[in-house]
mmCIF file of C-alpha atoms and ligand atoms in Angstrom:
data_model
loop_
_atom_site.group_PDB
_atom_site.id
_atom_site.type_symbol
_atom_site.label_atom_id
_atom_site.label_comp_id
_atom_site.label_asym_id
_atom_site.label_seq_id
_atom_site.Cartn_x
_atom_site.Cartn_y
_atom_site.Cartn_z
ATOM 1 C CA UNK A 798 0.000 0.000 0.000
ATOM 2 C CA UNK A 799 1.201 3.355 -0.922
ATOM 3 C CA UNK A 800 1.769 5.899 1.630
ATOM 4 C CA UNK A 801 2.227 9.358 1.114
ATOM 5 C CA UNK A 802 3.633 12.312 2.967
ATOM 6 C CA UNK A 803 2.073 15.831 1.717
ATOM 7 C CA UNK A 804 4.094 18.821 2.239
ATOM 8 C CA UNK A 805 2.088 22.061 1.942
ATOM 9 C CA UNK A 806 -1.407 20.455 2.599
ATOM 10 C CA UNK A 807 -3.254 23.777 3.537
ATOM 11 C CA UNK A 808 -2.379 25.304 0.025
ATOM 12 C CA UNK A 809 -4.363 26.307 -2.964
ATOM 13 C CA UNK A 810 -3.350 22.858 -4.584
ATOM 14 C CA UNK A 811 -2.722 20.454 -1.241
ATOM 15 C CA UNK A 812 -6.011 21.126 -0.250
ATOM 16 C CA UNK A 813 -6.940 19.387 -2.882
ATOM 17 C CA UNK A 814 -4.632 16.880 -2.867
ATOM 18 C CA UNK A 815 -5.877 15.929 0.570
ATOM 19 C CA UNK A 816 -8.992 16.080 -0.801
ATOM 20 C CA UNK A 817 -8.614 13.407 -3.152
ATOM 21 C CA UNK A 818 -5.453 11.529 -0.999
ATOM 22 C CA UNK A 819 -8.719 11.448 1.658
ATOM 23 C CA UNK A 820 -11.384 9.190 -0.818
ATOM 24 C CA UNK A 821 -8.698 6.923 -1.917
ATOM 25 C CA UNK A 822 -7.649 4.136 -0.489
ATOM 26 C CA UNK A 823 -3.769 5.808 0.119
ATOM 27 C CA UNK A 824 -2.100 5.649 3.537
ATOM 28 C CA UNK A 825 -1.347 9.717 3.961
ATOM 29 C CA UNK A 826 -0.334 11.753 6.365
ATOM 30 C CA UNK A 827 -0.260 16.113 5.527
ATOM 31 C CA UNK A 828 1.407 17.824 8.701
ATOM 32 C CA UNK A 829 0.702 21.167 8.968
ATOM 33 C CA UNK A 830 3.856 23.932 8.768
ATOM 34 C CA UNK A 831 4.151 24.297 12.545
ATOM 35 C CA UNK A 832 3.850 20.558 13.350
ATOM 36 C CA UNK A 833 6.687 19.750 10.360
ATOM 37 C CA UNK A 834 8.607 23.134 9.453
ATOM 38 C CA UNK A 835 10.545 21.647 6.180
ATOM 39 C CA UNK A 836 13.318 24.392 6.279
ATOM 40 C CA UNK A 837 14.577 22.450 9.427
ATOM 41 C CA UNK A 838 16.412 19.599 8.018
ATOM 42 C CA UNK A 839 16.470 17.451 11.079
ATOM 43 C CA UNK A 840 13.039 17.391 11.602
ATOM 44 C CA UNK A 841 12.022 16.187 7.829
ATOM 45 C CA UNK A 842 14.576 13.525 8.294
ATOM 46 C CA UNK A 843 13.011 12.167 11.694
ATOM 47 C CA UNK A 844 9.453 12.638 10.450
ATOM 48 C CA UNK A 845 10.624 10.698 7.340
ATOM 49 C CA UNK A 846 12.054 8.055 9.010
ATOM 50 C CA UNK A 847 8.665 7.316 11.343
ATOM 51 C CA UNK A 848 6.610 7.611 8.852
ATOM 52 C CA UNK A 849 8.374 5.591 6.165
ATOM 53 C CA UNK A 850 6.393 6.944 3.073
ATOM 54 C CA UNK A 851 6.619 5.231 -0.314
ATOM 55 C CA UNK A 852 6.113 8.842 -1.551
ATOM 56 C CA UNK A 853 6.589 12.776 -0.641
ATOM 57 C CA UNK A 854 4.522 15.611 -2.544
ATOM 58 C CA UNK A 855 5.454 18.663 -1.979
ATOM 59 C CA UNK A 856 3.414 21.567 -2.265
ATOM 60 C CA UNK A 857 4.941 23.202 -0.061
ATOM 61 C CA UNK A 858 6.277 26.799 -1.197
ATOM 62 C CA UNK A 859 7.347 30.612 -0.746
ATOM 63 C CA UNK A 860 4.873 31.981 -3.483
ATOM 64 C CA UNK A 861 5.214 35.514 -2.586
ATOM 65 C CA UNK A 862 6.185 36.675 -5.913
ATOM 66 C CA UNK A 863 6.899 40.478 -5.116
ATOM 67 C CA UNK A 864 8.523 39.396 -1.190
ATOM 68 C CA UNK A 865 10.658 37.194 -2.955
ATOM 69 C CA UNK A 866 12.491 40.405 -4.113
ATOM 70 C CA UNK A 867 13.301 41.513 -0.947
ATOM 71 C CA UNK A 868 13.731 38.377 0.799
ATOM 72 C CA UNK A 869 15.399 36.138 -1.303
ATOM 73 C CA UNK A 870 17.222 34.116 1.338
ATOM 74 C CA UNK A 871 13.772 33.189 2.364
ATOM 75 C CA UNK A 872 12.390 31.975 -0.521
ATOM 76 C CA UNK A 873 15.822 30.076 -1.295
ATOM 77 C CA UNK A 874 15.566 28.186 2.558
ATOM 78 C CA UNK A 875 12.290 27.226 1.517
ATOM 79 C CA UNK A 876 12.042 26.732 -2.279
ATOM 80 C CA UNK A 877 15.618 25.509 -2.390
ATOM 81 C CA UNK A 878 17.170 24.438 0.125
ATOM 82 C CA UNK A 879 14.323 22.638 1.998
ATOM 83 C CA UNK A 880 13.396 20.767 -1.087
ATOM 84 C CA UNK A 881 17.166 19.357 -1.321
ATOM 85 C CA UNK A 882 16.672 18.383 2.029
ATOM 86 C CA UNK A 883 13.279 16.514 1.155
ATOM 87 C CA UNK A 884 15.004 14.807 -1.806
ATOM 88 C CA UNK A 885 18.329 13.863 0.033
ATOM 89 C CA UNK A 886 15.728 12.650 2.456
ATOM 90 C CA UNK A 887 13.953 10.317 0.293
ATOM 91 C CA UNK A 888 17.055 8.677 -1.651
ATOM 92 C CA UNK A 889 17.746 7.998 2.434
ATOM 93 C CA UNK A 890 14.322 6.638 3.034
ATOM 94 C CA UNK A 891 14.142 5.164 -0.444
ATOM 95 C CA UNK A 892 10.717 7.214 -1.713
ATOM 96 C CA UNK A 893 9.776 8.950 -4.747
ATOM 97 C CA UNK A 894 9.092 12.529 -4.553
ATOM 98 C CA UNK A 895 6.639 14.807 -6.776
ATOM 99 C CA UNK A 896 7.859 18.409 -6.505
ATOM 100 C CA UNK A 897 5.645 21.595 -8.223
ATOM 101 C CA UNK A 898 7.051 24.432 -10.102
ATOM 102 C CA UNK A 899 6.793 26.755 -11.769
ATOM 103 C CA UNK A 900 6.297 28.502 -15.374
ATOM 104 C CA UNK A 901 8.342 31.737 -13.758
ATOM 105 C CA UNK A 902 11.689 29.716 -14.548
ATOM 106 C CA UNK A 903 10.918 30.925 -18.273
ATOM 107 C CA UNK A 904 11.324 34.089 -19.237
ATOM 108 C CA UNK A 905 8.614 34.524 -21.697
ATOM 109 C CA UNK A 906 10.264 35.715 -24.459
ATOM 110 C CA UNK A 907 9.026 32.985 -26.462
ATOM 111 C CA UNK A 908 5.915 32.436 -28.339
ATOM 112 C CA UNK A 909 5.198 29.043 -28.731
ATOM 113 C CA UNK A 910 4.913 26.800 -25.575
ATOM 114 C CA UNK A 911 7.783 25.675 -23.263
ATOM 115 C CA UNK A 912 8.823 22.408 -23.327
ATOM 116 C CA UNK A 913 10.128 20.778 -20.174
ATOM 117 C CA UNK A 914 13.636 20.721 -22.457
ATOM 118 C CA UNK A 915 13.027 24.939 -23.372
ATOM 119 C CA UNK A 916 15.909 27.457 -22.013
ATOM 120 C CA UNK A 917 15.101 28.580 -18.694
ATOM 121 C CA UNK A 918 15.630 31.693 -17.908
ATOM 122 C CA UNK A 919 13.962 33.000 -14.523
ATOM 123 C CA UNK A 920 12.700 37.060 -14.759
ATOM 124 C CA UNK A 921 12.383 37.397 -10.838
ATOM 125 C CA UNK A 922 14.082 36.345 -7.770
ATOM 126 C CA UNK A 923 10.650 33.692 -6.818
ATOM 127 C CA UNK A 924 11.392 31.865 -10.407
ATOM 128 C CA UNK A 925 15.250 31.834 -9.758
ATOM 129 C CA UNK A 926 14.440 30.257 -6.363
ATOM 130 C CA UNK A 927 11.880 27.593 -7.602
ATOM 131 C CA UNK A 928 14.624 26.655 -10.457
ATOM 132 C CA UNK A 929 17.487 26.013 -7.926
ATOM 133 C CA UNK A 930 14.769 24.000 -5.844
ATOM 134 C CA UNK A 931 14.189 21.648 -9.382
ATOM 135 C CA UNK A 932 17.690 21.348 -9.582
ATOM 136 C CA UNK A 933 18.792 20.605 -5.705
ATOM 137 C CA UNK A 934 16.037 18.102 -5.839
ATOM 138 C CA UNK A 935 17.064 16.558 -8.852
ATOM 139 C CA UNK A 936 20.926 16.424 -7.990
ATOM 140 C CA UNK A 937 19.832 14.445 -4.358
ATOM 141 C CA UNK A 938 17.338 12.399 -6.264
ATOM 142 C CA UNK A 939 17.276 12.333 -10.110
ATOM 143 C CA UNK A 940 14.393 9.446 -10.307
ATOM 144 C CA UNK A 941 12.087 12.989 -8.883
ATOM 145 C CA UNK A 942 9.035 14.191 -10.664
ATOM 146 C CA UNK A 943 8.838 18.067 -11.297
ATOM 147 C CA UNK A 944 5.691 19.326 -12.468
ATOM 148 C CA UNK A 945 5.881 23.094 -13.867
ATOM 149 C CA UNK A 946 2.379 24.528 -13.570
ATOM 150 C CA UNK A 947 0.669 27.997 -14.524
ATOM 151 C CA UNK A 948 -1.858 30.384 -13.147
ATOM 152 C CA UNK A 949 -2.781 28.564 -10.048
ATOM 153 C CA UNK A 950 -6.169 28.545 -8.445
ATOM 154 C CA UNK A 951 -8.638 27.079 -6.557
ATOM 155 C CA UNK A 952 -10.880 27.153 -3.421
ATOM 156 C CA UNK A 953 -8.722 27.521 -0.665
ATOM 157 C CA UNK A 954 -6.137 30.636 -0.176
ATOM 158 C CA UNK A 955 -5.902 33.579 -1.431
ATOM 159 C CA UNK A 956 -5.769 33.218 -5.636
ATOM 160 C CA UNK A 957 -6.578 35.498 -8.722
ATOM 161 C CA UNK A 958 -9.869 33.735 -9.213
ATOM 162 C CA UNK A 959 -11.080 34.050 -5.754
ATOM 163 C CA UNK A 960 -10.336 38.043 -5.874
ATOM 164 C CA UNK A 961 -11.731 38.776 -9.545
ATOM 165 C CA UNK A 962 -14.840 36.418 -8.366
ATOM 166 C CA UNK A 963 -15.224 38.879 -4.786
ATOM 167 C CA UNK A 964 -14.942 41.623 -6.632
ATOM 168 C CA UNK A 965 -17.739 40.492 -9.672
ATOM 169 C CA UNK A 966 -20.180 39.563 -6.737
ATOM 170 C CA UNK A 967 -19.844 43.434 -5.254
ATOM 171 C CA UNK A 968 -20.398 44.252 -8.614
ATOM 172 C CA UNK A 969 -17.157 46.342 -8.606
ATOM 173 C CA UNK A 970 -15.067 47.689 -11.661
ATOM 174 C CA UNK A 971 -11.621 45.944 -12.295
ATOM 175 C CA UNK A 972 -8.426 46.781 -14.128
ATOM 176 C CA UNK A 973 -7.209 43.789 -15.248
ATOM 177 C CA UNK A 974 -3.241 43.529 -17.555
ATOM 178 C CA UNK A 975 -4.142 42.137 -20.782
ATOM 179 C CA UNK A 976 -1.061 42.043 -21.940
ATOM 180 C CA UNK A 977 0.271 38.777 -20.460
ATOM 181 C CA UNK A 978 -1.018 35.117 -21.777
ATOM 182 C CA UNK A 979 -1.107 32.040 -19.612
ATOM 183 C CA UNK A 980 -3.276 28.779 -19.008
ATOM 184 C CA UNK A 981 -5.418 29.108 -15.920
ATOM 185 C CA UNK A 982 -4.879 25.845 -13.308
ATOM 186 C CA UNK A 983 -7.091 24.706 -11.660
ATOM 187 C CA UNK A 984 -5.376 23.000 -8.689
ATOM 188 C CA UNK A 985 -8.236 20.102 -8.653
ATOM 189 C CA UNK A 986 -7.220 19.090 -11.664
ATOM 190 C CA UNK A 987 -3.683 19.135 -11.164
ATOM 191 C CA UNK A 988 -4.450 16.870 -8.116
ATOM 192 C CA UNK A 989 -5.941 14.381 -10.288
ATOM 193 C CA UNK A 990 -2.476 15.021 -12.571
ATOM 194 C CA UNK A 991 -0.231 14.268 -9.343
ATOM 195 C CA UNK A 992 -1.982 11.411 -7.961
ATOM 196 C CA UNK A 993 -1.842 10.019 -11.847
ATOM 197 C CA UNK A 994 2.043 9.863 -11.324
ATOM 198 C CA UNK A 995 1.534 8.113 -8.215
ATOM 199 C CA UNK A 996 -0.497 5.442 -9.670
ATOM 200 C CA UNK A 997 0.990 5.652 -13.445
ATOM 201 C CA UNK A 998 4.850 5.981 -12.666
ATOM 202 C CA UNK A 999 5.996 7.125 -15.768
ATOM 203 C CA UNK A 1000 9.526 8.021 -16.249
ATOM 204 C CA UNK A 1001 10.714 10.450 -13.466
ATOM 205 C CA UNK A 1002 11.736 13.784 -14.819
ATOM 206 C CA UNK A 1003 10.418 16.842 -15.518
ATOM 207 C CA UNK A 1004 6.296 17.108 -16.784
ATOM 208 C CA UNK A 1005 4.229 20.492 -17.366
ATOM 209 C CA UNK A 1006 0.937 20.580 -16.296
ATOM 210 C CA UNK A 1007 -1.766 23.282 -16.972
ATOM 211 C CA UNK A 1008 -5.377 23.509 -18.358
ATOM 212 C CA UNK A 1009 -5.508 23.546 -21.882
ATOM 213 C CA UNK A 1010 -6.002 26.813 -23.949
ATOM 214 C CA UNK A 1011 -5.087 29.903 -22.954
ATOM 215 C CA UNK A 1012 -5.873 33.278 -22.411
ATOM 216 C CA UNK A 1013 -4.871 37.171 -20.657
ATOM 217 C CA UNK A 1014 -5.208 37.862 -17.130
ATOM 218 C CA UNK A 1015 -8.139 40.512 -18.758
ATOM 219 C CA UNK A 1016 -10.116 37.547 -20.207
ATOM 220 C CA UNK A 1017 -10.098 35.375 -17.841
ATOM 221 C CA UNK A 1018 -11.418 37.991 -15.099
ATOM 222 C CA UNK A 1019 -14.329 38.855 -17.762
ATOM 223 C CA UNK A 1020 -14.824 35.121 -17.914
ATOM 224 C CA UNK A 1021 -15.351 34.790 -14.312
ATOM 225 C CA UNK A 1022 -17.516 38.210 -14.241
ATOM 226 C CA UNK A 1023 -20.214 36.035 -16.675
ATOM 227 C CA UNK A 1024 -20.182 33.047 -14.545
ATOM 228 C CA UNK A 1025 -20.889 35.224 -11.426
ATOM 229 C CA UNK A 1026 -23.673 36.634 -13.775
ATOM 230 C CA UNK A 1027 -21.948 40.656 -13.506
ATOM 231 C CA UNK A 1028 -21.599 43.143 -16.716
ATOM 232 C CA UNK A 1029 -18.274 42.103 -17.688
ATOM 233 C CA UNK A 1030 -18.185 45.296 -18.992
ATOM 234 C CA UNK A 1031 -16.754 46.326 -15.536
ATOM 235 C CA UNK A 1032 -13.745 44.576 -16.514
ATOM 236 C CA UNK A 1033 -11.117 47.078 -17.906
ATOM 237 C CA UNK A 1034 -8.052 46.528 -19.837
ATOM 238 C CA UNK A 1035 -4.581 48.010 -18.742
ATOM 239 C CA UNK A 1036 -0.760 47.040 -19.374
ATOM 240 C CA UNK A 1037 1.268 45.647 -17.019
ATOM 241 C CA UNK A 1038 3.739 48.627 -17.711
ATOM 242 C CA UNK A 1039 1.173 50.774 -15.541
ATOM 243 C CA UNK A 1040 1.356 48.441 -12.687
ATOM 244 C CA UNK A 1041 3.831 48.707 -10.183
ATOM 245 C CA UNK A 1042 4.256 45.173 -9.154
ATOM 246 C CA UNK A 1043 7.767 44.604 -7.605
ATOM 247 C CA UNK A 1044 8.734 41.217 -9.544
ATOM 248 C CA UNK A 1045 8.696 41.127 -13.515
ATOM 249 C CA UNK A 1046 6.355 38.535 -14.212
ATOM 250 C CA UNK A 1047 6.723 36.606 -18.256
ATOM 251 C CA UNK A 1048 4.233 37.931 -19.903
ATOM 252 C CA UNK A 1049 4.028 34.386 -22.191
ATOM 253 C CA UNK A 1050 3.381 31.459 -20.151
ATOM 254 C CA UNK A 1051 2.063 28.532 -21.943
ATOM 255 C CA UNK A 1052 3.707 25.281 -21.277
ATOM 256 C CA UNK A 1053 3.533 22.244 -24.030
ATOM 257 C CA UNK A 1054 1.318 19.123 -22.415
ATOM 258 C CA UNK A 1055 2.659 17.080 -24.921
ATOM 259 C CA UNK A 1056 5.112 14.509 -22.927
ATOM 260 C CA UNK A 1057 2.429 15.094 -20.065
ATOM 261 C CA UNK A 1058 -0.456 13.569 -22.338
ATOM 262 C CA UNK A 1059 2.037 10.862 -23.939
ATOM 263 C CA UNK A 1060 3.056 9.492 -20.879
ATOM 264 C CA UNK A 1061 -0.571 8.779 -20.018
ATOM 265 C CA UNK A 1062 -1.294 10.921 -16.872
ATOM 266 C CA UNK A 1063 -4.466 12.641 -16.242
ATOM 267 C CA UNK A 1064 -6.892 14.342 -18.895
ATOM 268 C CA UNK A 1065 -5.906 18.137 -19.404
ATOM 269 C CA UNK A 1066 -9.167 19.874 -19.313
ATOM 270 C CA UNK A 1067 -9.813 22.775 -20.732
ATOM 271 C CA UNK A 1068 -9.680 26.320 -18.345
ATOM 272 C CA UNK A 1069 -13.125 27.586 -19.131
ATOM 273 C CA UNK A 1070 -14.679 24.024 -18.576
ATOM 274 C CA UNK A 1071 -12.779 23.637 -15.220
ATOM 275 C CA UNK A 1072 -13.265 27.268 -14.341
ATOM 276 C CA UNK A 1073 -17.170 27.033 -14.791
ATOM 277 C CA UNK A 1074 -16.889 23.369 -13.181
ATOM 278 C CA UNK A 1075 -15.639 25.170 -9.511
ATOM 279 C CA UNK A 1076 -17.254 28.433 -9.688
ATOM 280 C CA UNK A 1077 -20.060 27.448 -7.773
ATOM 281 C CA UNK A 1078 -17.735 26.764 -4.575
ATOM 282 C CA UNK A 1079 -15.631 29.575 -4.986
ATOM 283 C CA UNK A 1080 -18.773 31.790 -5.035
ATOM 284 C CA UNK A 1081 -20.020 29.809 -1.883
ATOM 285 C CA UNK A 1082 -16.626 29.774 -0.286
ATOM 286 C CA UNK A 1083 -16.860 33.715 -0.417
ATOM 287 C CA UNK A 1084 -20.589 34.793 0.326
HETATM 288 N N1 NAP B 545 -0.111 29.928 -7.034
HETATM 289 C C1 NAP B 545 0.292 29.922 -8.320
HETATM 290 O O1 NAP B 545 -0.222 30.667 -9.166
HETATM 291 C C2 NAP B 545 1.372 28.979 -8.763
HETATM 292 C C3 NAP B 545 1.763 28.995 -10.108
HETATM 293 C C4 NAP B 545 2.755 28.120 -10.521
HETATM 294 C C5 NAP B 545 3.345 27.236 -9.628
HETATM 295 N N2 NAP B 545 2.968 27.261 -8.314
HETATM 296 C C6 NAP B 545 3.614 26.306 -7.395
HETATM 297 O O2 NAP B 545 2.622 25.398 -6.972
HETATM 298 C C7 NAP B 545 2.905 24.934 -5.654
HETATM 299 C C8 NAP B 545 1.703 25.129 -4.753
HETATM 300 O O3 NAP B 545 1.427 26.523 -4.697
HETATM 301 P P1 NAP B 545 0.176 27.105 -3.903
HETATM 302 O O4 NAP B 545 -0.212 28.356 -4.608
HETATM 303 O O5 NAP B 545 -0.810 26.019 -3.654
HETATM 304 O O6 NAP B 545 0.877 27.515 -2.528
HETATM 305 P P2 NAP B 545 0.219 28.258 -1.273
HETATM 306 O O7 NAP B 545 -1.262 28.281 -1.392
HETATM 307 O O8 NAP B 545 0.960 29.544 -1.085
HETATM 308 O O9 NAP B 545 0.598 27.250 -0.089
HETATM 309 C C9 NAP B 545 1.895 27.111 0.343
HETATM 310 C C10 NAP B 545 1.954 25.975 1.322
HETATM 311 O O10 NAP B 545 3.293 25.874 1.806
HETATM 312 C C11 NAP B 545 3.228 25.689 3.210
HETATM 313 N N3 NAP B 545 4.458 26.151 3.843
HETATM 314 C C12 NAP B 545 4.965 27.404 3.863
HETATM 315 N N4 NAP B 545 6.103 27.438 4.573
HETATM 316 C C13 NAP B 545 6.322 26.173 5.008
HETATM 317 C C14 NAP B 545 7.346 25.565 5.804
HETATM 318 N N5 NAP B 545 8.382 26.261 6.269
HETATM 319 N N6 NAP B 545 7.240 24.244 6.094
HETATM 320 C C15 NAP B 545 6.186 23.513 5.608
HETATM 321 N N7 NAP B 545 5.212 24.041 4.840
HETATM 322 C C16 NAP B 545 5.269 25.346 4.549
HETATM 323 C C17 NAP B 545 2.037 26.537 3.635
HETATM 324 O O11 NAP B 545 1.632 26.162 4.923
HETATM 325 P P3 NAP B 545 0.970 27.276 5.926
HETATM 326 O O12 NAP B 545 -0.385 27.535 5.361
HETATM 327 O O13 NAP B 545 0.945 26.616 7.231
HETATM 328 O O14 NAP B 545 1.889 28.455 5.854
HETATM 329 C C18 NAP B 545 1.037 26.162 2.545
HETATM 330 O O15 NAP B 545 0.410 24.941 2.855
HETATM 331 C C19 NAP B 545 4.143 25.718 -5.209
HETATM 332 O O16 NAP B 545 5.283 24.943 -5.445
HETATM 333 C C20 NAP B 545 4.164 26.934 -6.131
HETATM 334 O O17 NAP B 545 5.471 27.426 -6.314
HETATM 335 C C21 NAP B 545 1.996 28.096 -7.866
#
């Protein structure tokens, strides 16, 4: 039987891997942050060696884009260094990791979409910590799975969705950059993509995994403003030149599914599908 240790299980996407860890038939344990701090080495070494898991997801992060400017070593103890740790941990303890990241370790220069094999080339500090984390992890354990993802959301924590959806049901105006592309992910979905590793075990590596199509940060909020049933009118373009966000963010983002979808792993849904599929407890989850 398998058993799995989840890092991060009070995230946008380990929620929902406990979720669906919880209606399987999966031996799992998901220790919150204070009861298993994974920047302190020792203790993910004990707690690794009680519980004996046959895997480790971590979901676990610093996703502070902007504070990942200013406190770099931060991000790097957590999104780097920690996630060594984990994998020298389970070539110790003889498990199999699943690690996320990121589509910040492109630069989004390109325009057709990365391959796990494209250049990286991180634009802010948060994507040059998440690329040393792929890398520590896969020096202490190259049989690891990464999984790049884009444009998280979901029910739990604070997401784009969630604050373009709050905003739609006060029937307030938005300004909205719609001038950088992406695939929305919805985080139950890439559950169902990470527990298909577990049960698929395809070669170990690095996979992307996002909802298919894609579209701007603009359409996507007017998307959710017609679900909520709002004038999507009160949607308004603007560039991200006239934002003063602290981290440059790519403003291309679409990753290739291909070696996700030849491998076998989950079904990639498409974002307005999946988006109109959890709407209903996002709305719920903020009335
Ligand atoms: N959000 C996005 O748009 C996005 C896009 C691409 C990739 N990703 C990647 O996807 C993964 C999941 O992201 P997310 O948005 O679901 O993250 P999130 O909602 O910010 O959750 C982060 C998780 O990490 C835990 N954590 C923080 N510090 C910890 C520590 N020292 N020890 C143990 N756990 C700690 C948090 O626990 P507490 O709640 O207790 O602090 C929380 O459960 C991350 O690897 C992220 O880099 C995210």
């Amino acid at each position: 039987m398998q058993r799995v240790l989840l890092l991060g299980g009070s995230g946008i996407l380990g929620s929902e891997v406990l979720l669906l860890l919880q209606n399987q038939n999966i031996d799992y344990v998901a220790p919150t942050s204070s009861d298993l701090d994974i920047t302190d080495k020792d203790k993910v070494f004990k707690f690794v060696s009680d519980f004996r898991p046959t895997w480790i997801i971590n979901c676990a992060a610093w996703t502070n884009v902007d504070g990942a400017e200013s406190s770099f070593e931060d991000a790097i103890k957590l999104n780097e260094i920690a996630v060594g740790n984990v994998g020298v941990a389970a070539d110790l303890f003889e498990c199999k990791v699943i690690h996320i990241s990121t589509d910040y370790v492109f630069d989004g220069e390109s325009s057709e979409p990365y391959l796990e094999t494209s250049q990286v080339h991180p634009l802010n500090k948060y994507g040059e910590s998440k690329l040393l984390g792929e890398q520590a992890l896969l020096e202490a354990l190259p049989s690891a799975f990464v999984v790049r993802t884009s444009w998280l959301y979901g029910v739990s924590g604070k997401n784009f969705v969630k604050t373009i959806a709050g905003k739609a049901l006060r029937r307030e105006d938005a300004k909205v950059v719609s001038d950088q592309v992406g695939s929305p992910t919805s985080a139950r979905d890439l559950a169902i993509g990470i527990l298909s590793i577990l049960k698929n075990q395809p070669e170990p590596g690095i996979y992307n995994y996002s909802n298919r199509g894609s579209c701007s940060w603009f359409e996507l909020a007017q998307k959710i403003y017609e679900i909520v049933g709002a004038n999507n009118g009160l949607v308004h373009p603007i560039s991200s030149g006239s934002l003063s966000f602290i981290a440059k963010r790519p403003k291309y983002s679409l990753l290739s599914k291909e070696k996700w979808l030849s491998a076998g792993l989950s079904e990639v849904p498409n974002w307005e599908d999946s988006l109109q599929l959890i709407m209903p407890e996002i709305i719920s989850e903020l009335q």
